[in-house]
mmCIF file of C-alpha atoms in Angstrom:
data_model
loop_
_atom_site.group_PDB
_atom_site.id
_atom_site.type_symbol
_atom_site.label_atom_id
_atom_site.label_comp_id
_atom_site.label_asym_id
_atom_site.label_seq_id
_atom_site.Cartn_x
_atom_site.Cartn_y
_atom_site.Cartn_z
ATOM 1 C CA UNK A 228 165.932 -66.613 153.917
ATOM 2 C CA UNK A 229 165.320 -66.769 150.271
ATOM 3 C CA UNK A 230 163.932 -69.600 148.513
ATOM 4 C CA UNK A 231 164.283 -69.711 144.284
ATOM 5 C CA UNK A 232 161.876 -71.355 142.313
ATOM 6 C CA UNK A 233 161.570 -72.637 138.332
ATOM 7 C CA UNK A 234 157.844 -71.854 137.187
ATOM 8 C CA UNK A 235 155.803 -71.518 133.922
ATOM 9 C CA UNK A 236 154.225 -67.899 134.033
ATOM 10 C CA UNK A 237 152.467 -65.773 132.091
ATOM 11 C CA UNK A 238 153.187 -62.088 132.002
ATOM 12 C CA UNK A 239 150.156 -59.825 132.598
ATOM 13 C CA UNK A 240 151.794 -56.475 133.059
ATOM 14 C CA UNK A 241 154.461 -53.702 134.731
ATOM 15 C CA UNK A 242 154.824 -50.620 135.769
ATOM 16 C CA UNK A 243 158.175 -48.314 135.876
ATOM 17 C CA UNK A 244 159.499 -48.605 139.565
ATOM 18 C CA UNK A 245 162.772 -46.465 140.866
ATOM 19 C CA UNK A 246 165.530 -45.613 137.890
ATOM 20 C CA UNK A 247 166.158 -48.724 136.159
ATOM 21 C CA UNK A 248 163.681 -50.674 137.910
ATOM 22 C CA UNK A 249 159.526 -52.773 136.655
ATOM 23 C CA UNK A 250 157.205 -54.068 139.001
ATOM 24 C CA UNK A 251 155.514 -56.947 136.924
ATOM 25 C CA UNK A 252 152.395 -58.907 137.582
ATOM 26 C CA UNK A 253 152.932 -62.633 136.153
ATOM 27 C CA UNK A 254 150.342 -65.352 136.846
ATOM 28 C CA UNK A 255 152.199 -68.931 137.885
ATOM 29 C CA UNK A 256 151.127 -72.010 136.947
ATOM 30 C CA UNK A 257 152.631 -73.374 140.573
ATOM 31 C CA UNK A 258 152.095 -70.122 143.310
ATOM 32 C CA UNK A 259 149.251 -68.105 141.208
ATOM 33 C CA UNK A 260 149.497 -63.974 140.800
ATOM 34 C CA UNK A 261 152.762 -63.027 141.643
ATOM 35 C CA UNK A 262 154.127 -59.461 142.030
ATOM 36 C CA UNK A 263 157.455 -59.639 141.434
ATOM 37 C CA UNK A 264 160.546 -57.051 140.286
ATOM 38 C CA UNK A 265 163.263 -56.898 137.486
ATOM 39 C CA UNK A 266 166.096 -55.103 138.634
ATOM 40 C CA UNK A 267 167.977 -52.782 135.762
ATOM 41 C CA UNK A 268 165.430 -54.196 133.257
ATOM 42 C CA UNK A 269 164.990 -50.530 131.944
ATOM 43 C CA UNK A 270 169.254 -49.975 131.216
ATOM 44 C CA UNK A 271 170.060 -50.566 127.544
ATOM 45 C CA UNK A 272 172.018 -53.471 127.884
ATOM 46 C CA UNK A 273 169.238 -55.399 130.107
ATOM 47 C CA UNK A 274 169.115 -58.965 128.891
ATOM 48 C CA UNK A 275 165.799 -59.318 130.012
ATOM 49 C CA UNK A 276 164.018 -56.717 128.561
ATOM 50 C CA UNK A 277 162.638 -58.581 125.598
ATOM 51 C CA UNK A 278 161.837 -61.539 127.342
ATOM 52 C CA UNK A 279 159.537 -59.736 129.997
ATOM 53 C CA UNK A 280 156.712 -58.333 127.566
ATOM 54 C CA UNK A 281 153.469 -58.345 128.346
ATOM 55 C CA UNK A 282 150.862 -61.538 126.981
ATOM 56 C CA UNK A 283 154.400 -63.798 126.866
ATOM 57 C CA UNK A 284 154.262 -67.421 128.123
ATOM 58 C CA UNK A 285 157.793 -67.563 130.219
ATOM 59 C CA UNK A 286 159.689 -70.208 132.080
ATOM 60 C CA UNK A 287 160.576 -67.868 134.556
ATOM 61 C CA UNK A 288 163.299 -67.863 137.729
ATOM 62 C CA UNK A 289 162.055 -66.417 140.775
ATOM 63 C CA UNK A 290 163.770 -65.438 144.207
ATOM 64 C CA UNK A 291 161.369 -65.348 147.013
ATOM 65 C CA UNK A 292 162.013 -63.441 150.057
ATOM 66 C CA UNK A 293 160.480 -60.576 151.167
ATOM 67 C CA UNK A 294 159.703 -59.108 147.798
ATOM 68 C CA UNK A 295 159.745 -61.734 144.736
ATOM 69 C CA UNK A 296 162.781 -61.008 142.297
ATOM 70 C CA UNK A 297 163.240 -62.496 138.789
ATOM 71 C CA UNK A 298 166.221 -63.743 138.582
ATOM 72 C CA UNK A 299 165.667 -65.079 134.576
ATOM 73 C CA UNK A 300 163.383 -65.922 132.039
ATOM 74 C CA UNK A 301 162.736 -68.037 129.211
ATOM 75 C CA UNK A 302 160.160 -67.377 126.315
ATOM 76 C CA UNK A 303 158.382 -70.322 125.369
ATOM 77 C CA UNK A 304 155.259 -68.930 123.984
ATOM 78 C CA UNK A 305 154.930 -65.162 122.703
ATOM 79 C CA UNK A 306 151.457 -64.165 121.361
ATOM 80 C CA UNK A 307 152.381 -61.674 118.490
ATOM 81 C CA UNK A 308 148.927 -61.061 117.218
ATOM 82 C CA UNK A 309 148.089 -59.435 120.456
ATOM 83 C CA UNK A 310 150.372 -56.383 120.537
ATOM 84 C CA UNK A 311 149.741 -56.015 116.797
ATOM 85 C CA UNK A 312 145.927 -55.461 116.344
ATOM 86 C CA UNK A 313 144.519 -53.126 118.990
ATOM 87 C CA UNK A 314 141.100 -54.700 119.366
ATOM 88 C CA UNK A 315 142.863 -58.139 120.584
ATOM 89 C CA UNK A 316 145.614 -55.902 122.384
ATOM 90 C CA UNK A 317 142.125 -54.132 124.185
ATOM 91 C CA UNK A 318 141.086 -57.790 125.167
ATOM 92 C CA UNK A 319 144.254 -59.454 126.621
ATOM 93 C CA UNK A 320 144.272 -56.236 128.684
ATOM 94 C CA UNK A 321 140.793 -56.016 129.713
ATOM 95 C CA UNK A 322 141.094 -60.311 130.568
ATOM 96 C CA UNK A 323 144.225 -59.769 132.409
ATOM 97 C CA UNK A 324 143.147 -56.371 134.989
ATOM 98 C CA UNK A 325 140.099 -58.715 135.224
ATOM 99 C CA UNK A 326 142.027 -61.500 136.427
ATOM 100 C CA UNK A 327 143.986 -59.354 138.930
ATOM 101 C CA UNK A 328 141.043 -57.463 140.364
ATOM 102 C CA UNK A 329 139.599 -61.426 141.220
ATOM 103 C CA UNK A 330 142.574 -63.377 142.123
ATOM 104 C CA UNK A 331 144.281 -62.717 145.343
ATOM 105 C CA UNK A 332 148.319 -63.397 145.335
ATOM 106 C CA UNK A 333 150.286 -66.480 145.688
ATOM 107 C CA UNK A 334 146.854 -68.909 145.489
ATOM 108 C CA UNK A 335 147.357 -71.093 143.109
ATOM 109 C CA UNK A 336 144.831 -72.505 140.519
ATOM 110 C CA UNK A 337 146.071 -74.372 137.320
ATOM 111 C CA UNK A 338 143.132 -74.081 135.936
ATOM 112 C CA UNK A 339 142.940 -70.700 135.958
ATOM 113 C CA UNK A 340 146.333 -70.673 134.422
ATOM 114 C CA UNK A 341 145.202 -72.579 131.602
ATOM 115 C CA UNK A 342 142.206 -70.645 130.815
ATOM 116 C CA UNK A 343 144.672 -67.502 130.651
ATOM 117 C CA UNK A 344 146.453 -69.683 128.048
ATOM 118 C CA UNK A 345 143.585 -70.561 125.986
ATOM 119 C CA UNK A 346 142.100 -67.064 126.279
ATOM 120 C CA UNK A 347 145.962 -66.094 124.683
ATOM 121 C CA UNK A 348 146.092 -68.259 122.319
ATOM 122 C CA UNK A 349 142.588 -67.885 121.013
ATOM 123 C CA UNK A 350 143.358 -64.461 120.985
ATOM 124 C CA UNK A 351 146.226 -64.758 119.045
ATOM 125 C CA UNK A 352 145.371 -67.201 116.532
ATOM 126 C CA UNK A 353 141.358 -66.201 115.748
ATOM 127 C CA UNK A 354 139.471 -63.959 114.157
ATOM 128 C CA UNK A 355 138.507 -61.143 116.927
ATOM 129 C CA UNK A 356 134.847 -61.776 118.421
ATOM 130 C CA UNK A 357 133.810 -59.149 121.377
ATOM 131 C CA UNK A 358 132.596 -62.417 122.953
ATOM 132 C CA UNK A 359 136.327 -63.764 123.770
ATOM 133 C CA UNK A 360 136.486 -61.553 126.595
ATOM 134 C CA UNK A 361 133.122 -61.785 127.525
ATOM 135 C CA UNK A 362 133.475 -65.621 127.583
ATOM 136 C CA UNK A 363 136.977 -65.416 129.603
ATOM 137 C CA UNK A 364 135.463 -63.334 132.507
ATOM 138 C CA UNK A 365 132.713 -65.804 132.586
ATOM 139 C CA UNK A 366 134.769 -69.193 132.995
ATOM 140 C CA UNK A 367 137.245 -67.426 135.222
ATOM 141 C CA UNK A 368 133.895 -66.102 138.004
ATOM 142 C CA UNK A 369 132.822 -70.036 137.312
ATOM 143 C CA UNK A 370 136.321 -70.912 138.140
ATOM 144 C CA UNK A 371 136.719 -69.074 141.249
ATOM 145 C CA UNK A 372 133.365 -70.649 142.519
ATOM 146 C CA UNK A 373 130.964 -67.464 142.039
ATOM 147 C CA UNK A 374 127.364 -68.270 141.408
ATOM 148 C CA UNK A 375 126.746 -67.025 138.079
ATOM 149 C CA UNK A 376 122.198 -67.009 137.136
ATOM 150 C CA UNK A 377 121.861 -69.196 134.649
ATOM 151 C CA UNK A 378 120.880 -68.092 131.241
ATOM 152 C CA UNK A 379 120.906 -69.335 127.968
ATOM 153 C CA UNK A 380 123.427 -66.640 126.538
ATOM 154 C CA UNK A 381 125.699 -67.742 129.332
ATOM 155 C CA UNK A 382 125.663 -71.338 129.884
ATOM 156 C CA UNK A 383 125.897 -71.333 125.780
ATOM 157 C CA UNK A 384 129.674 -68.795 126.695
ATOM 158 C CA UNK A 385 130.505 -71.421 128.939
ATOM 159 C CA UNK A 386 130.023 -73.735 126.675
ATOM 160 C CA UNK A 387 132.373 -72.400 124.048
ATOM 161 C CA UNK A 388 135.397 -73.803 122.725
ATOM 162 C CA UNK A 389 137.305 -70.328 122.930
#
């Protein structure tokens, strides 16, 4: 039986999947890493297709059952700057395979969530710094309870407003 659902997520990526067909990794603020599917999102008159871009904030519509489905979407929050420069494009990237190598699916961890937000939006609205990324991998191991030596270079990363 399949249960539908009304969540903020975050899109972190896709992949092509049959003939019309995307596999997309979104991160939930309510269930966590989700791997879901957009049916016909690749035909030309897909409705969704512009909604469901990678580094968007989206109310989205899911039907759980066996595999996840999105039913709809919403944008409420696109980053713009992200896709735009390549070095901030690099980092979203690099934050987000990150946060899919660590986070296992359908556990879910608002904090998490909202570090992926800040990390976005810091992204997005500041000057580029290498140590964005660097800082985002830290407070997402410190988030998921790994013991992390502490340094000064580190504590001061976790310390940071971005």
């Amino acid at each position: 039986m399949s249960e539908t659902i009304n969540t903020p997520g975050i899109v972190l990526y896709y992949e092509p999947w049959r003939d019309y067909d995307r596999r997309y990794v979104l991160y939930t603020e309510l269930f966590g890493k989700v791997r879901a599917r957009a049916l016909g999102i690749r035909k030309p008159t897909a409705k969704l297709a512009g909604v469901l871009e990678p580094f968007a904030e989206t109310n989205l519509y899911l039907i759980l059952g066996k595999q996840a489905t999105i039913g709809g979407a919403v944008v409420t929050q696109r980053f713009h700057q992200l896709t735009r420069h390549k070095a901030k494009d690099n980092a979203a990237i690099y934050c987000s395979e990150v946060l899919d190598q660590l986070v296992k699916d359908q556990v879910a961890d608002t904090a998490v969530y909202h570090l992926l937000f800040s990390n976005f939006t810091w992204l997005d609205h500041a000057p580029y710094s290498k140590l964005i990324p660097v800082s985002c991998v830290i407070k997402l191991i410190q988030l998921l309870v790994y013991q992390i030596t502490d340094q000064p270079v580190i504590s001061w990363l976790q310390q940071a407003a971005f």
